[in-house]
Amino acid sequence: MSRPHGIPLPSAQRSSDSNETESACADDKQGQPRPREGVRQLTGAERVRTLVESNASVSLTVIGARDSHGSEEFGTGMPVARTVTPDGDVILLVSGESVAARAAAHAQDDDLTAVIEITDVAPVSVPHRIRGRAWLAGWLTPVRGDDRPVCAALLAERRPVGELLGLGESLDSPADLLRGSGRPAWMMLRLEVGEISVDDLWGAEQVDPDDLAAAEPDPVSPHEAELLQHLHAAHGDRIGELCGLLGAREARGMSAVPLSLDRLGLRVRFSGGAAGSFDARFDFPEPVADICGLRRAMRTLFAAASH
């Protein structure tokens, strides 16, 4: 599927090849530390799928949408929930008063193009705190008919929010809503994804939309923020001990902060020494499937560092 015409989706190569545009992960002149080669990592599709299903900040831009004054409006809404269907479409729950909802309600099928931008920020304080961004571009339509209860159930399963209870409520009178002329308080929109780009801790790349449908979100993601904050606050000394596994003297005495956690391992950001800021990745012996497996993997990692 080709990218819808006119959607300003960032090129995965632009951040590294252009002198005019900094990487999505760069928040100062030094830029985001990138991992050394040879470590295991999630695929691009898995990383994007995880971001879509996560609590990371998301914005929705409808190309050409206009506000009530007739001015073109690019930032058209902040979806309160989103998920991915088995076919790879992204379902978004937005306010019925949003520009995106109004534009989708009056658009013909497949003629409304939009971009979702997801920004992933580390839940702990570190240099270069933006861990990555992903962009998904495609065609936006309202969820209609028999698809509504199916998509509502999928949203409730993946991202249960109180706003789902307002899908049957109207911003106008109940009679208008029954006649189909009322504005719903909340609307589900479907983005049929045509192109995906991600620029994160692992690098920048394009992702095939078909791969997004087949990918699974990382099982550690729902617990990651809480676990990283706990590790940083209560086990900072043990995180620092991990530098012993690097065999690098320059890491000793540096500040060590747990930056990211997934089913394959832990990433720690070291800073404050002569070597500057760099990341170290500590792989688990095997991928973990749940929180119990993660605890065992972390104990094994800390035990190896203490010897």
XYZ file of C-alpha atoms in Angstrom:
307
model
C 0.000 0.000 0.000
C 1.455 3.346 -0.988
C 1.554 6.357 1.295
C -1.497 8.647 0.960
C -0.562 11.680 -1.109
C 0.376 14.765 0.844
C 0.969 13.223 4.278
C 4.110 14.731 5.848
C 5.409 11.454 7.252
C 9.064 11.837 8.286
C 11.491 9.696 6.357
C 13.291 7.117 8.467
C 16.553 8.232 6.882
C 15.994 11.958 7.247
C 17.212 12.172 10.825
C 20.589 10.699 9.926
C 21.080 11.971 6.379
C 19.851 15.546 6.621
C 21.762 18.408 8.179
C 18.551 20.369 8.578
C 16.569 17.953 10.722
C 17.748 16.468 13.995
C 16.888 12.951 15.034
C 13.606 12.517 16.853
C 15.694 11.207 19.715
C 18.107 14.152 19.858
C 17.411 16.696 22.554
C 20.805 18.387 22.480
C 23.841 18.686 20.213
C 25.320 15.361 21.266
C 22.159 13.461 20.362
C 20.736 10.229 21.637
C 23.291 7.477 22.331
C 22.718 4.554 19.968
C 23.332 0.923 20.906
C 26.393 -0.976 19.880
C 25.812 -3.606 17.214
C 25.382 -7.258 18.041
C 22.723 -7.019 20.769
C 19.324 -8.616 20.530
C 16.452 -6.249 19.890
C 12.768 -6.096 19.121
C 11.895 -5.695 15.462
C 10.753 -2.315 14.174
C 7.196 -3.620 13.912
C 7.277 -4.887 17.502
C 8.581 -1.550 18.724
C 5.870 0.405 16.914
C 3.141 -2.011 18.011
C 4.347 -1.650 21.602
C 4.259 2.148 21.346
C 0.733 2.124 19.907
C -0.493 -0.081 22.730
C 1.421 1.838 25.422
C 0.662 4.940 27.478
C 3.106 7.058 25.476
C 1.923 10.498 24.381
C 0.052 10.507 21.057
C -1.276 13.221 18.754
C -3.493 12.964 15.687
C -3.119 15.272 12.689
C -5.701 15.331 9.900
C -4.252 16.776 6.721
C -6.266 19.753 5.516
C -8.693 19.785 8.453
C -9.985 23.245 9.354
C -11.162 24.731 12.604
C -14.435 26.601 13.198
C -12.866 29.811 11.825
C -11.863 28.190 8.563
C -8.165 28.132 9.395
C -6.205 25.007 8.595
C -5.586 23.039 11.776
C -2.794 20.512 11.897
C -2.926 19.402 15.523
C -6.441 18.013 15.588
C -6.710 15.907 18.685
C -5.297 13.812 21.469
C -6.906 10.358 21.388
C -7.738 9.091 24.864
C -7.274 5.443 23.862
C -6.002 3.454 20.912
C -5.353 -0.110 19.884
C -4.529 -2.234 16.839
C -6.984 -4.589 15.159
C -6.015 -8.065 13.900
C -5.908 -6.524 10.394
C -3.402 -3.884 11.451
C -5.763 -0.901 11.551
C -5.398 1.530 14.450
C -8.583 2.308 16.389
C -8.667 5.697 18.118
C -11.146 7.025 20.663
C -11.507 10.810 20.317
C -13.823 13.501 21.623
C -16.889 14.118 19.465
C -16.041 17.824 19.632
C -12.572 17.359 18.137
C -11.705 18.553 14.655
C -10.727 14.985 13.769
C -14.173 13.655 14.712
C -15.971 16.389 12.765
C -13.775 15.934 9.714
C -14.182 12.150 9.735
C -17.970 12.385 10.141
C -18.297 14.415 6.946
C -15.604 12.773 4.842
C -16.136 10.199 2.151
C -14.428 6.862 2.648
C -10.670 6.927 1.991
C -10.425 10.654 1.255
C -9.281 11.811 4.703
C -5.573 11.364 5.316
C -4.055 11.565 8.772
C -0.867 10.980 10.770
C -0.518 9.621 14.297
C 2.635 10.714 16.101
C 3.642 8.838 19.246
C 6.338 10.260 21.524
C 8.026 7.928 23.989
C 9.562 9.667 27.016
C 11.622 7.839 29.625
C 9.780 7.549 32.977
C 13.003 8.397 34.829
C 15.133 11.519 34.617
C 18.067 10.989 32.233
C 19.949 12.990 29.616
C 18.177 12.774 26.256
C 14.889 11.788 27.845
C 12.909 11.317 24.623
C 13.474 7.676 23.807
C 11.825 7.743 20.408
C 8.987 8.692 18.116
C 6.824 6.743 15.701
C 4.612 8.007 12.900
C 1.734 6.081 11.322
C 0.097 7.604 8.239
C -3.038 6.463 6.455
C -6.739 6.966 5.809
C -9.127 7.971 8.586
C -12.785 6.925 8.764
C -15.378 6.603 11.549
C -15.997 3.116 12.929
C -19.514 2.284 11.791
C -22.216 -0.379 11.977
C -21.406 -3.835 13.250
C -17.750 -2.894 13.683
C -18.595 -0.541 16.564
C -19.191 -3.142 19.321
C -16.221 -5.199 18.122
C -13.841 -2.229 18.209
C -15.275 -0.973 21.505
C -14.650 -4.394 23.061
C -11.089 -4.407 21.696
C -10.419 -0.959 23.154
C -11.915 -1.978 26.499
C -9.669 -5.055 26.588
C -6.449 -3.269 25.641
C -6.979 0.261 26.998
C -9.978 0.412 29.390
C -10.914 4.067 29.941
C -14.043 5.655 31.397
C -14.709 7.549 28.164
C -15.778 4.279 26.521
C -18.924 4.471 28.628
C -19.825 7.682 26.781
C -19.968 6.152 23.295
C -23.755 6.201 23.441
C -23.985 9.733 24.795
C -24.696 12.778 22.647
C -23.474 16.336 22.704
C -26.946 17.237 21.440
C -30.399 15.971 22.402
C -31.071 12.210 22.652
C -33.687 12.596 19.900
C -31.052 13.984 17.526
C -28.734 11.099 18.277
C -31.485 8.553 17.588
C -32.213 10.244 14.255
C -28.527 10.074 13.406
C -28.125 13.856 13.379
C -26.647 14.311 16.857
C -22.969 14.609 17.642
C -21.675 11.733 19.769
C -19.780 12.638 22.913
C -17.021 10.210 21.915
C -16.210 8.743 18.513
C -14.134 5.767 17.417
C -12.003 6.389 14.350
C -10.179 3.845 12.226
C -6.787 4.586 10.664
C -6.047 2.262 7.764
C -2.269 2.415 7.946
C -0.377 3.082 4.730
C 3.124 3.910 5.973
C 5.045 3.698 9.235
C 8.290 5.287 10.371
C 10.087 4.928 13.698
C 13.132 6.750 15.109
C 14.078 5.469 18.551
C 16.850 4.080 20.732
C 17.584 1.392 18.169
C 17.809 3.674 15.144
C 15.532 4.949 12.371
C 13.671 2.764 9.906
C 10.517 2.260 7.878
C 8.113 -0.499 8.950
C 5.834 -2.465 6.640
C 2.169 -2.037 7.719
C 1.604 -5.764 7.213
C 4.335 -6.452 9.768
C 2.526 -4.243 12.297
C -0.548 -6.477 12.093
C 1.547 -9.594 12.732
C 3.642 -8.101 15.548
C 2.840 -8.509 19.224
C 3.327 -5.741 21.803
C 6.107 -6.368 24.290
C 4.661 -8.074 27.402
C 6.889 -6.015 29.723
C 5.587 -2.673 28.422
C 2.564 -2.332 30.767
C 4.892 -2.665 33.775
C 7.961 -0.861 32.419
C 7.424 2.645 33.850
C 6.724 1.411 37.377
C 9.629 -1.043 37.311
C 12.162 1.473 36.011
C 11.126 4.019 38.625
C 11.412 1.362 41.347
C 14.832 0.214 40.140
C 16.077 3.794 40.015
C 14.719 4.778 43.441
C 15.316 1.597 45.444
C 18.083 -0.277 43.640
C 20.303 2.435 42.194
C 23.373 0.847 43.754
C 22.676 -2.482 42.064
C 22.153 -0.745 38.727
C 25.558 0.865 39.188
C 27.113 -2.541 39.854
C 26.151 -3.633 36.354
C 29.103 -1.647 35.023
C 31.248 -4.533 36.247
C 29.782 -6.642 33.446
C 31.075 -4.207 30.840
C 34.748 -4.700 31.529
C 35.211 -0.984 30.966
C 36.951 1.085 33.621
C 35.518 4.313 32.255
C 32.034 3.228 33.392
C 33.043 3.021 37.039
C 32.009 5.990 39.120
C 29.573 7.216 36.483
C 25.889 7.832 37.087
C 23.850 4.778 36.053
C 20.121 5.090 35.356
C 17.836 2.305 34.065
C 16.487 3.661 30.777
C 14.355 0.965 29.192
C 13.164 -2.547 29.814
C 11.664 -5.135 27.484
C 11.345 -8.893 27.207
C 14.905 -9.210 25.900
C 16.843 -7.134 28.409
C 17.608 -3.949 30.305
C 19.214 -0.783 28.954
C 21.176 1.476 31.314
C 22.378 4.988 30.569
C 25.806 5.882 31.994
C 26.800 9.538 32.218
C 29.028 11.941 34.120
C 32.429 10.498 33.288
C 35.229 11.156 30.835
C 33.590 8.816 28.323
C 30.542 11.064 28.089
C 27.050 9.599 27.923
C 26.528 6.104 26.568
C 24.074 3.236 26.793
C 24.811 -0.334 27.790
C 22.437 -3.157 27.000
C 22.225 -6.174 29.329
C 20.510 -9.104 27.649
C 18.499 -11.635 29.634
C 19.469 -15.313 29.262
C 16.220 -15.835 27.371
C 13.202 -13.696 26.464
C 10.694 -13.287 29.294
C 6.975 -13.832 28.797
C 5.531 -12.290 31.956
C 6.322 -10.401 35.139
C 7.408 -13.574 36.985
C 9.934 -14.387 34.281
C 11.142 -10.795 34.385
C 11.835 -10.977 38.138
C 13.864 -14.157 37.648
C 15.822 -12.571 34.790
C 16.606 -9.469 36.864
C 17.802 -11.572 39.802
C 20.093 -13.514 37.453
C 21.452 -10.260 36.032
C 22.173 -8.740 39.446
C 23.749 -11.973 40.657
C 26.128 -11.998 37.692
C 27.105 -8.385 38.420
C 27.842 -9.091 42.095
C 30.467 -11.778 41.363
